[in-house]
Amino acid sequence: MNLRTYLTYILICIGISVEAQSNDSLVLNFKEYLGYVKKYHPIAKQAALTIDIGQANLMKARGGFDPKIEVDYDRKKLKGVEYWDRLNTTFKIPTWYGVELKGNFEQNEGDFINPDETVPSNGLYSAGVSVSLARGFWINDRMATLRKAKYFREQSKADRDLQVNQILYKASLAYFDWLLAYKDSKVYQDFLVNAQIRFEGIRKSALAGDIAAIDTVEAKIALQSRALGLEQAKIKLIKKSLELSNFIWLSDNIPVELNPNVIPDINLERDIDVTLEVLGKPLDSFTLENHPKLLSLGFKVDGLIVDKRLKTNKLLPKIDLEYNFLTDTPELINSFESQNYKGGINFWFPLFLRKERGDLKLAKFKLRDAQFELDNAQVEIRNKVFAIYRELDSFQIQNQLIGDIVENYVALLSAEERKFSFGESSVFLINSRESKLIDSELKRNEVQNKYFTAKAKLFNSLAINPENL
């Protein structure tokens, strides 16, 4: 047994629930098939990474508010002379509204230190705060980054649902095409058996002299035509089964190829709505409120709004205030007195603000573009869903009509065969009736396939991420 065959048997025996048939065939259930796609397909796994990426970005953004310790030590000594020995340590706690709490220890010694660096021999302690009054108070880069990271995390969840839905949609179409190819091959196989039986009966009748020998030629042509149709259907079935195999993987990222004795579930219609979770979703219950694509675009717009606010804030002047209480005895709380302090103010403002105004305009354009995209997506999704509901209604009627047509062709063929047994018909008429019946059964399979495809389109348009798989 080669590796591919072995993996196939693992898939069938361990992972996917199958049903044994009387002819030793194994039915690959649609729900279990999609369950494996969602759990093990590389694209589905890749979609799950978007959640981790969003969480990692959020952690990175929160790092902007982490407390920080800074140590600056500088010393110079030459030929026994200590020029300077400087130590400056700072502990900072960034807070939300442009406010930063600070604690500092400074100790400077040496023969050549600057007079303004002179501090007590045991060092100088300070505790204070720095505040941005204009630019950076209500919003700054740290705040904007954190807010956008939160929106991105929620957006990544919606994007994950979209990606999972898309791969399940493609996998569903592959299953429906495989089912169609299987049903078509069964049609040709059944009628090949009928043609073989008819040929044998006509040949015996011709040998007995009951009918003309030329009738055997016509019966033989019909037999060969059915055999040709079956052979073509088999090739199509093999092709579709290989396409289906693209979606079946095992837990260790191992692709699997289906064995020829694995067949689709021909009673798919009874389970498809439950599997795709579109059961009980009438048109009047349709809502866009929680659609993943619109949620994703909405969070994108929210992030761009934050970016626009940040760019607007940067039109303000930069005014930073700092005030620190000073003491050389930090163990005494009352030693922090207002007359011992170090403070300052920093003012910065470009005269033309061309960079800032340009950044704001670009932010506004990006926001408008995202809002246009959101508005357009709402209309597209709504109209697409409405059209699919109408399409499903039509296919229900078409399925009923083509079913009636098949039944009528069956009745016509049976009547023609009965007339032939009485000598009142010909092989030509029987073959003609049978060809019409074959075409109608193939058409029924095609219409049913389109009906299933419409169900999958509804599933895709609603961007459902099934919870029951």
GROMACS .gro file of C-alpha atoms in nm:
model
  469
    1MET     CA    1   0.000   0.000   0.000
    2ASN     CA    2   0.153   0.333  -0.105
    3LEU     CA    3   0.160   0.643   0.116
    4ARG     CA    4  -0.127   0.815  -0.062
    5THR     CA    5  -0.356   0.513  -0.029
    6TYR     CA    6  -0.256   0.473   0.335
    7LEU     CA    7  -0.338   0.835   0.412
    8THR     CA    8  -0.670   0.796   0.239
    9TYR     CA    9  -0.763   0.504   0.461
   10ILE     CA   10  -0.659   0.706   0.767
   11LEU     CA   11  -0.889   0.983   0.654
   12ILE     CA   12  -1.180   0.748   0.607
   13CYS     CA   13  -1.133   0.528   0.912
   14ILE     CA   14  -1.034   0.791   1.170
   15GLY     CA   15  -1.136   1.139   1.073
   16ILE     CA   16  -1.441   1.148   0.851
   17SER     CA   17  -1.770   0.975   0.931
   18VAL     CA   18  -1.866   0.755   0.638
   19GLU     CA   19  -2.152   0.518   0.569
   20ALA     CA   20  -2.098   0.173   0.423
   21GLN     CA   21  -2.301   0.086   0.115
   22SER     CA   22  -2.408  -0.252  -0.015
   23ASN     CA   23  -2.151  -0.234  -0.298
   24ASP     CA   24  -1.864  -0.161  -0.054
   25SER     CA   25  -1.867   0.209  -0.141
   26LEU     CA   26  -1.811   0.465   0.129
   27VAL     CA   27  -2.015   0.787   0.150
   28LEU     CA   28  -1.825   1.105   0.232
   29ASN     CA   29  -2.072   1.310   0.435
   30PHE     CA   30  -2.095   1.678   0.340
   31LYS     CA   31  -2.096   1.808   0.696
   32GLU     CA   32  -1.797   1.602   0.805
   33TYR     CA   33  -1.614   1.699   0.488
   34LEU     CA   34  -1.660   2.071   0.560
   35GLY     CA   35  -1.563   2.008   0.922
   36TYR     CA   36  -1.227   1.873   0.810
   37VAL     CA   37  -1.181   2.163   0.571
   38LYS     CA   38  -1.246   2.415   0.846
   39LYS     CA   39  -1.021   2.241   1.094
   40TYR     CA   40  -0.723   2.131   0.887
   41HIS     CA   41  -0.710   2.321   0.558
   42PRO     CA   42  -0.403   2.552   0.544
   43ILE     CA   43  -0.612   2.854   0.442
   44ALA     CA   44  -0.846   2.799   0.737
   45LYS     CA   45  -0.543   2.776   0.967
   46GLN     CA   46  -0.401   3.087   0.807
   47ALA     CA   47  -0.726   3.269   0.878
   48ALA     CA   48  -0.693   3.181   1.246
   49LEU     CA   49  -0.355   3.357   1.251
   50THR     CA   50  -0.524   3.692   1.191
   51ILE     CA   51  -0.663   3.676   1.545
   52ASP     CA   52  -0.314   3.620   1.684
   53ILE     CA   53  -0.178   3.905   1.471
   54GLY     CA   54  -0.447   4.141   1.601
   55GLN     CA   55  -0.372   4.041   1.960
   56ALA     CA   56   0.002   4.087   1.905
   57ASN     CA   57  -0.057   4.436   1.764
   58LEU     CA   58  -0.269   4.524   2.065
   59MET     CA   59   0.006   4.405   2.300
   60LYS     CA   60   0.258   4.613   2.107
   61ALA     CA   61   0.037   4.923   2.131
   62ARG     CA   62  -0.011   4.878   2.505
   63GLY     CA   63   0.365   4.875   2.537
   64GLY     CA   64   0.356   5.252   2.474
   65PHE     CA   65   0.212   5.289   2.827
   66ASP     CA   66   0.464   5.060   2.999
   67PRO     CA   67   0.664   5.218   3.285
   68LYS     CA   68   1.024   5.287   3.190
   69ILE     CA   69   1.354   5.304   3.375
   70GLU     CA   70   1.634   5.515   3.229
   71VAL     CA   71   1.990   5.517   3.360
   72ASP     CA   72   2.252   5.760   3.235
   73TYR     CA   73   2.601   5.716   3.381
   74ASP     CA   74   2.909   5.908   3.263
   75ARG     CA   75   3.257   5.921   3.422
   76LYS     CA   76   3.593   6.068   3.323
   77LYS     CA   77   3.923   6.017   3.508
   78LEU     CA   78   4.270   6.106   3.379
   79LYS     CA   79   4.610   6.097   3.555
   80GLY     CA   80   4.452   6.063   3.895
   81VAL     CA   81   4.216   6.352   3.840
   82GLU     CA   82   3.844   6.277   3.847
   83TYR     CA   83   3.693   6.515   3.596
   84TRP     CA   84   3.335   6.406   3.658
   85ASP     CA   85   3.121   6.120   3.776
   86ARG     CA   86   2.758   6.168   3.672
   87LEU     CA   87   2.464   5.940   3.752
   88ASN     CA   88   2.109   6.019   3.643
   89THR     CA   89   1.830   5.765   3.682
   90THR     CA   90   1.466   5.822   3.592
   91PHE     CA   91   1.150   5.621   3.640
   92LYS     CA   92   0.859   5.722   3.412
   93ILE     CA   93   0.494   5.619   3.408
   94PRO     CA   94   0.306   5.729   3.093
   95THR     CA   95  -0.066   5.784   3.144
   96TRP     CA   96  -0.360   5.824   2.908
   97TYR     CA   97  -0.411   6.199   2.861
   98GLY     CA   98  -0.064   6.326   2.769
   99VAL     CA   99   0.046   6.315   3.133
  100GLU     CA  100   0.367   6.147   3.245
  101LEU     CA  101   0.463   6.082   3.608
  102LYS     CA  102   0.835   6.091   3.682
  103GLY     CA  103   1.073   6.003   3.961
  104ASN     CA  104   1.443   6.093   3.938
  105PHE     CA  105   1.771   6.048   4.122
  106GLU     CA  106   2.075   6.259   4.031
  107GLN     CA  107   2.426   6.241   4.171
  108ASN     CA  108   2.720   6.439   4.030
  109GLU     CA  109   3.081   6.454   4.156
  110GLY     CA  110   3.415   6.564   4.014
  111ASP     CA  111   3.654   6.855   3.983
  112PHE     CA  112   3.517   6.982   3.653
  113ILE     CA  113   3.140   6.948   3.679
  114ASN     CA  114   2.931   7.249   3.583
  115PRO     CA  115   2.802   7.465   3.869
  116ASP     CA  116   2.439   7.391   3.775
  117GLU     CA  117   2.514   7.022   3.821
  118THR     CA  118   2.614   7.060   4.183
  119VAL     CA  119   2.390   6.851   4.408
  120PRO     CA  120   2.411   6.725   4.766
  121SER     CA  121   2.674   6.458   4.825
  122ASN     CA  122   2.406   6.193   4.884
  123GLY     CA  123   2.234   6.288   4.561
  124LEU     CA  124   1.918   6.476   4.472
  125TYR     CA  125   1.576   6.320   4.440
  126SER     CA  126   1.284   6.458   4.247
  127ALA     CA  127   0.922   6.362   4.185
  128GLY     CA  128   0.701   6.536   3.937
  129VAL     CA  129   0.487   6.538   3.631
  130SER     CA  130   0.508   6.650   3.268
  131VAL     CA  131   0.195   6.756   3.080
  132SER     CA  132   0.121   6.831   2.715
  133LEU     CA  133  -0.132   7.115   2.722
  134ALA     CA  134  -0.225   7.150   2.354
  135ARG     CA  135  -0.087   6.901   2.109
  136GLY     CA  136  -0.096   6.552   2.259
  137PHE     CA  137  -0.334   6.617   2.548
  138TRP     CA  138  -0.666   6.477   2.423
  139ILE     CA  139  -0.497   6.245   2.177
  140ASN     CA  140  -0.138   6.157   2.099
  141ASP     CA  141   0.055   5.890   1.908
  142ARG     CA  142   0.042   5.642   2.197
  143MET     CA  143  -0.331   5.684   2.250
  144ALA     CA  144  -0.405   5.667   1.875
  145THR     CA  145  -0.193   5.355   1.828
  146LEU     CA  146  -0.369   5.175   2.113
  147ARG     CA  147  -0.717   5.270   1.992
  148LYS     CA  148  -0.638   5.161   1.636
  149ALA     CA  149  -0.492   4.835   1.766
  150LYS     CA  150  -0.818   4.760   1.948
  151TYR     CA  151  -1.015   4.825   1.630
  152PHE     CA  152  -0.769   4.613   1.432
  153ARG     CA  153  -0.814   4.324   1.675
  154GLU     CA  154  -1.191   4.332   1.622
  155GLN     CA  155  -1.141   4.376   1.249
  156SER     CA  156  -0.914   4.070   1.242
  157LYS     CA  157  -1.195   3.860   1.393
  158ALA     CA  158  -1.431   3.968   1.116
  159ASP     CA  159  -1.161   3.906   0.854
  160ARG     CA  160  -1.106   3.558   0.999
  161ASP     CA  161  -1.475   3.479   0.954
  162LEU     CA  162  -1.461   3.605   0.594
  163GLN     CA  163  -1.159   3.391   0.509
  164VAL     CA  164  -1.305   3.079   0.670
  165ASN     CA  165  -1.635   3.138   0.492
  166GLN     CA  166  -1.459   3.179   0.157
  167ILE     CA  167  -1.264   2.853   0.182
  168LEU     CA  168  -1.577   2.664   0.294
  169TYR     CA  169  -1.767   2.817   0.002
  170LYS     CA  170  -1.506   2.698  -0.248
  171ALA     CA  171  -1.497   2.356  -0.081
  172SER     CA  172  -1.877   2.333  -0.107
  173LEU     CA  173  -1.869   2.408  -0.479
  174ALA     CA  174  -1.608   2.136  -0.526
  175TYR     CA  175  -1.830   1.889  -0.341
  176PHE     CA  176  -2.135   1.983  -0.552
  177ASP     CA  177  -1.939   1.941  -0.876
  178TRP     CA  178  -1.814   1.603  -0.754
  179LEU     CA  179  -2.172   1.503  -0.670
  180LEU     CA  180  -2.291   1.615  -1.016
  181ALA     CA  181  -2.019   1.415  -1.191
  182TYR     CA  182  -2.106   1.109  -0.981
  183LYS     CA  183  -2.478   1.133  -1.058
  184ASP     CA  184  -2.409   1.179  -1.430
  185SER     CA  185  -2.187   0.870  -1.433
  186LYS     CA  186  -2.460   0.672  -1.257
  187VAL     CA  187  -2.709   0.778  -1.523
  188TYR     CA  188  -2.486   0.652  -1.803
  189GLN     CA  189  -2.402   0.337  -1.608
  190ASP     CA  190  -2.769   0.250  -1.553
  191PHE     CA  191  -2.862   0.310  -1.917
  192LEU     CA  192  -2.558   0.115  -2.034
  193VAL     CA  193  -2.699  -0.187  -1.848
  194ASN     CA  194  -3.037  -0.131  -2.012
  195ALA     CA  195  -2.875  -0.101  -2.357
  196GLN     CA  196  -2.678  -0.423  -2.299
  197ILE     CA  197  -2.992  -0.615  -2.199
  198ARG     CA  198  -3.186  -0.474  -2.494
  199PHE     CA  199  -2.906  -0.560  -2.736
  200GLU     CA  200  -2.890  -0.919  -2.614
  201GLY     CA  201  -3.268  -0.956  -2.645
  202ILE     CA  202  -3.277  -0.806  -2.997
  203ARG     CA  203  -2.984  -1.020  -3.109
  204LYS     CA  204  -3.160  -1.336  -2.995
  205SER     CA  205  -3.482  -1.227  -3.166
  206ALA     CA  206  -3.291  -1.158  -3.487
  207LEU     CA  207  -3.122  -1.499  -3.472
  208ALA     CA  208  -3.465  -1.657  -3.428
  209GLY     CA  209  -3.593  -1.465  -3.730
  210ASP     CA  210  -3.854  -1.272  -3.537
  211ILE     CA  211  -3.713  -0.930  -3.631
  212ALA     CA  212  -3.482  -0.792  -3.899
  213ALA     CA  213  -3.109  -0.834  -3.845
  214ILE     CA  214  -3.052  -0.464  -3.907
  215ASP     CA  215  -3.218  -0.393  -3.574
  216THR     CA  216  -2.916  -0.548  -3.401
  217VAL     CA  217  -2.692  -0.286  -3.565
  218GLU     CA  218  -2.906  -0.005  -3.429
  219ALA     CA  219  -2.912  -0.165  -3.086
  220LYS     CA  220  -2.534  -0.206  -3.099
  221ILE     CA  221  -2.487   0.161  -3.186
  222ALA     CA  222  -2.704   0.258  -2.889
  223LEU     CA  223  -2.495   0.031  -2.665
  224GLN     CA  224  -2.169   0.183  -2.788
  225SER     CA  225  -2.308   0.535  -2.746
  226ARG     CA  226  -2.398   0.464  -2.383
  227ALA     CA  227  -2.051   0.314  -2.324
  228LEU     CA  228  -1.890   0.625  -2.472
  229GLY     CA  229  -2.102   0.851  -2.254
  230LEU     CA  230  -2.010   0.648  -1.945
  231GLU     CA  231  -1.638   0.665  -2.024
  232GLN     CA  232  -1.653   1.043  -2.062
  233ALA     CA  233  -1.850   1.070  -1.737
  234LYS     CA  234  -1.587   0.859  -1.557
  235ILE     CA  235  -1.308   1.092  -1.668
  236LYS     CA  236  -1.507   1.392  -1.545
  237LEU     CA  237  -1.571   1.216  -1.213
  238ILE     CA  238  -1.200   1.147  -1.165
  239LYS     CA  239  -1.120   1.510  -1.240
  240LYS     CA  240  -1.379   1.640  -0.993
  241SER     CA  241  -1.268   1.399  -0.721
  242LEU     CA  242  -0.911   1.526  -0.757
  243GLU     CA  243  -1.036   1.884  -0.733
  244LEU     CA  244  -1.221   1.786  -0.416
  245SER     CA  245  -0.903   1.634  -0.275
  246ASN     CA  246  -0.745   1.981  -0.280
  247PHE     CA  247  -0.959   2.067   0.021
  248ILE     CA  248  -0.898   1.755   0.231
  249TRP     CA  249  -0.601   1.762   0.467
  250LEU     CA  250  -0.495   1.577   0.778
  251SER     CA  251  -0.387   1.736   1.105
  252ASP     CA  252  -0.015   1.728   1.019
  253ASN     CA  253  -0.059   1.939   0.703
  254ILE     CA  254  -0.073   1.626   0.487
  255PRO     CA  255  -0.290   1.641   0.173
  256VAL     CA  256  -0.516   1.344   0.101
  257GLU     CA  257  -0.643   1.196  -0.224
  258LEU     CA  258  -0.980   1.018  -0.221
  259ASN     CA  259  -1.003   0.652  -0.310
  260PRO     CA  260  -1.227   0.561  -0.608
  261ASN     CA  261  -1.468   0.377  -0.379
  262VAL     CA  262  -1.550   0.695  -0.185
  263ILE     CA  263  -1.870   0.852  -0.314
  264PRO     CA  264  -2.070   1.167  -0.229
  265ASP     CA  265  -2.395   1.178  -0.036
  266ILE     CA  266  -2.671   1.166  -0.300
  267ASN     CA  267  -2.926   1.278  -0.037
  268LEU     CA  268  -2.746   1.606   0.022
  269GLU     CA  269  -3.064   1.814  -0.003
  270ARG     CA  270  -3.186   1.701   0.338
  271ASP     CA  271  -2.870   1.822   0.520
  272ILE     CA  272  -2.734   2.116   0.322
  273ASP     CA  273  -2.935   2.389   0.498
  274VAL     CA  274  -2.836   2.266   0.843
  275THR     CA  275  -2.471   2.223   0.747
  276LEU     CA  276  -2.440   2.569   0.591
  277GLU     CA  277  -2.657   2.718   0.867
  278VAL     CA  278  -2.896   2.884   0.622
  279LEU     CA  279  -3.197   2.692   0.752
  280GLY     CA  280  -3.477   2.913   0.877
  281LYS     CA  281  -3.337   3.236   0.730
  282PRO     CA  282  -3.627   3.388   0.538
  283LEU     CA  283  -3.575   3.705   0.340
  284ASP     CA  284  -3.762   3.922   0.589
  285SER     CA  285  -3.517   3.816   0.864
  286PHE     CA  286  -3.213   3.926   0.667
  287THR     CA  287  -3.007   4.199   0.837
  288LEU     CA  288  -2.672   4.361   0.763
  289GLU     CA  289  -2.603   4.454   1.122
  290ASN     CA  290  -2.355   4.177   1.205
  291HIS     CA  291  -2.222   4.098   0.857
  292PRO     CA  292  -1.845   4.027   0.893
  293LYS     CA  293  -1.745   4.227   0.586
  294LEU     CA  294  -1.936   4.533   0.702
  295LEU     CA  295  -1.800   4.489   1.053
  296SER     CA  296  -1.448   4.475   0.911
  297LEU     CA  297  -1.501   4.789   0.703
  298GLY     CA  298  -1.666   4.959   1.001
  299PHE     CA  299  -1.364   4.895   1.222
  300LYS     CA  300  -1.141   5.020   0.939
  301VAL     CA  301  -1.343   5.344   0.932
  302ASP     CA  302  -1.316   5.374   1.312
  303GLY     CA  303  -0.939   5.341   1.290
  304LEU     CA  304  -0.921   5.610   1.021
  305ILE     CA  305  -1.138   5.841   1.235
  306VAL     CA  306  -0.882   5.805   1.514
  307ASP     CA  307  -0.607   5.882   1.265
  308LYS     CA  308  -0.790   6.194   1.144
  309ARG     CA  309  -0.834   6.316   1.504
  310LEU     CA  310  -0.463   6.268   1.565
  311LYS     CA  311  -0.373   6.465   1.252
  312THR     CA  312  -0.618   6.740   1.354
  313ASN     CA  313  -0.460   6.758   1.699
  314LYS     CA  314  -0.119   6.809   1.541
  315LEU     CA  315  -0.236   7.144   1.405
  316LEU     CA  316  -0.214   7.272   1.764
  317PRO     CA  317   0.109   7.413   1.908
  318LYS     CA  318   0.322   7.188   2.121
  319ILE     CA  319   0.322   7.316   2.480
  320ASP     CA  320   0.486   7.084   2.732
  321LEU     CA  321   0.499   7.174   3.101
  322GLU     CA  322   0.715   7.001   3.359
  323TYR     CA  323   0.726   7.041   3.734
  324ASN     CA  324   0.935   6.841   3.983
  325PHE     CA  325   0.962   6.861   4.362
  326LEU     CA  326   1.325   6.837   4.481
  327THR     CA  327   1.465   6.687   4.803
  328ASP     CA  328   1.778   6.521   4.933
  329THR     CA  329   1.581   6.338   5.205
  330PRO     CA  330   1.314   6.142   5.019
  331GLU     CA  331   1.238   5.929   5.323
  332LEU     CA  332   1.070   6.234   5.476
  333ILE     CA  333   0.744   6.301   5.296
  334ASN     CA  334   0.721   6.660   5.420
  335SER     CA  335   1.062   6.733   5.266
  336PHE     CA  336   0.892   6.777   4.927
  337GLU     CA  337   0.820   7.148   4.954
  338SER     CA  338   0.697   7.383   4.685
  339GLN     CA  339   0.991   7.620   4.723
  340ASN     CA  340   1.229   7.340   4.617
  341TYR     CA  341   1.145   7.260   4.259
  342LYS     CA  342   1.266   7.228   3.905
  343GLY     CA  343   1.028   7.321   3.624
  344GLY     CA  344   1.010   7.433   3.267
  345ILE     CA  345   0.801   7.492   2.962
  346ASN     CA  346   0.863   7.393   2.602
  347PHE     CA  347   0.683   7.564   2.314
  348TRP     CA  348   0.702   7.454   1.950
  349PHE     CA  349   0.491   7.562   1.654
  350PRO     CA  350   0.572   7.561   1.279
  351LEU     CA  351   0.465   7.879   1.103
  352PHE     CA  352   0.302   7.735   0.792
  353LEU     CA  353   0.190   7.391   0.912
  354ARG     CA  354   0.218   7.257   0.558
  355LYS     CA  355   0.319   6.907   0.667
  356GLU     CA  356   0.045   6.890   0.929
  357ARG     CA  357  -0.224   7.028   0.696
  358GLY     CA  358  -0.114   6.786   0.422
  359ASP     CA  359  -0.130   6.490   0.662
  360LEU     CA  360  -0.479   6.596   0.772
  361LYS     CA  361  -0.604   6.619   0.414
  362LEU     CA  362  -0.467   6.274   0.335
  363ALA     CA  363  -0.632   6.136   0.649
  364LYS     CA  364  -0.965   6.287   0.544
  365PHE     CA  365  -0.934   6.142   0.192
  366LYS     CA  366  -0.857   5.796   0.331
  367LEU     CA  367  -1.155   5.820   0.565
  368ARG     CA  368  -1.391   5.927   0.285
  369ASP     CA  369  -1.260   5.645   0.065
  370ALA     CA  370  -1.327   5.389   0.339
  371GLN     CA  371  -1.676   5.529   0.401
  372PHE     CA  372  -1.755   5.510   0.028
  373GLU     CA  373  -1.634   5.150   0.030
  374LEU     CA  374  -1.855   5.071   0.329
  375ASP     CA  375  -2.163   5.231   0.173
  376ASN     CA  376  -2.106   5.047  -0.154
  377ALA     CA  377  -2.053   4.714   0.023
  378GLN     CA  378  -2.383   4.753   0.209
  379VAL     CA  379  -2.575   4.803  -0.114
  380GLU     CA  380  -2.391   4.522  -0.295
  381ILE     CA  381  -2.446   4.269  -0.018
  382ARG     CA  382  -2.813   4.359   0.021
  383ASN     CA  383  -2.887   4.333  -0.351
  384LYS     CA  384  -2.684   4.015  -0.388
  385VAL     CA  385  -2.868   3.844  -0.104
  386PHE     CA  386  -3.206   3.952  -0.239
  387ALA     CA  387  -3.114   3.817  -0.584
  388ILE     CA  388  -3.004   3.482  -0.438
  389TYR     CA  389  -3.332   3.444  -0.248
  390ARG     CA  390  -3.518   3.500  -0.574
  391GLU     CA  391  -3.289   3.253  -0.748
  392LEU     CA  392  -3.357   2.988  -0.485
  393ASP     CA  393  -3.732   3.033  -0.529
  394SER     CA  394  -3.689   2.985  -0.903
  395PHE     CA  395  -3.476   2.671  -0.862
  396GLN     CA  396  -3.737   2.512  -0.639
  397ILE     CA  397  -3.986   2.554  -0.924
  398GLN     CA  398  -3.731   2.431  -1.179
  399ASN     CA  399  -3.657   2.121  -0.973
  400GLN     CA  400  -4.027   2.039  -0.958
  401LEU     CA  401  -4.068   2.091  -1.334
  402ILE     CA  402  -3.765   1.887  -1.436
  403GLY     CA  403  -3.874   1.611  -1.198
  404ASP     CA  404  -4.211   1.595  -1.370
  405ILE     CA  405  -4.042   1.595  -1.710
  406VAL     CA  406  -3.825   1.298  -1.613
  407GLU     CA  407  -4.129   1.105  -1.489
  408ASN     CA  408  -4.310   1.172  -1.816
  409TYR     CA  409  -4.013   1.056  -2.022
  410VAL     CA  410  -3.996   0.740  -1.812
  411ALA     CA  411  -4.363   0.677  -1.890
  412LEU     CA  412  -4.304   0.737  -2.262
  413LEU     CA  413  -4.007   0.499  -2.270
  414SER     CA  414  -4.199   0.228  -2.084
  415ALA     CA  415  -4.491   0.262  -2.325
  416GLU     CA  416  -4.259   0.245  -2.627
  417GLU     CA  417  -4.091  -0.068  -2.494
  418ARG     CA  418  -4.432  -0.228  -2.436
  419LYS     CA  419  -4.539  -0.142  -2.793
  420PHE     CA  420  -4.210  -0.287  -2.921
  421SER     CA  421  -4.285  -0.614  -2.742
  422PHE     CA  422  -4.612  -0.626  -2.939
  423GLY     CA  423  -4.434  -0.554  -3.265
  424GLU     CA  424  -4.587  -0.207  -3.294
  425SER     CA  425  -4.268  -0.002  -3.251
  426SER     CA  426  -3.902  -0.001  -3.350
  427VAL     CA  427  -3.556   0.009  -3.194
  428PHE     CA  428  -3.513   0.358  -3.339
  429LEU     CA  429  -3.811   0.494  -3.145
  430ILE     CA  430  -3.698   0.323  -2.825
  431ASN     CA  431  -3.348   0.472  -2.859
  432SER     CA  432  -3.500   0.813  -2.930
  433ARG     CA  433  -3.719   0.795  -2.622
  434GLU     CA  434  -3.427   0.674  -2.412
  435SER     CA  435  -3.196   0.954  -2.537
  436LYS     CA  436  -3.457   1.210  -2.436
  437LEU     CA  437  -3.484   1.047  -2.094
  438ILE     CA  438  -3.105   1.052  -2.050
  439ASP     CA  439  -3.091   1.421  -2.143
  440SER     CA  440  -3.371   1.503  -1.900
  441GLU     CA  441  -3.202   1.314  -1.613
  442LEU     CA  442  -2.873   1.491  -1.683
  443LYS     CA  443  -3.063   1.819  -1.689
  444ARG     CA  444  -3.222   1.733  -1.355
  445ASN     CA  445  -2.877   1.674  -1.209
  446GLU     CA  446  -2.760   2.006  -1.350
  447VAL     CA  447  -3.055   2.200  -1.210
  448GLN     CA  448  -3.007   2.043  -0.870
  449ASN     CA  449  -2.638   2.134  -0.882
  450LYS     CA  450  -2.729   2.495  -0.957
  451TYR     CA  451  -2.975   2.486  -0.667
  452PHE     CA  452  -2.702   2.367  -0.431
  453THR     CA  453  -2.466   2.630  -0.572
  454ALA     CA  454  -2.725   2.899  -0.500
  455LYS     CA  455  -2.741   2.774  -0.140
  456ALA     CA  456  -2.364   2.806  -0.119
  457LYS     CA  457  -2.383   3.157  -0.267
  458LEU     CA  458  -2.630   3.255   0.004
  459PHE     CA  459  -2.394   3.108   0.263
  460ASN     CA  460  -2.107   3.307   0.109
  461SER     CA  461  -2.306   3.631   0.077
  462LEU     CA  462  -2.411   3.613   0.443
  463ALA     CA  463  -2.044   3.537   0.530
  464ILE     CA  464  -2.146   3.268   0.778
  465ASN     CA  465  -1.874   3.099   0.981
  466PRO     CA  466  -2.054   2.776   1.085
  467GLU     CA  467  -2.033   2.692   1.452
  468ASN     CA  468  -2.156   2.333   1.414
  469LEU     CA  469  -1.861   2.207   1.206
   0.00000   0.00000   0.00000
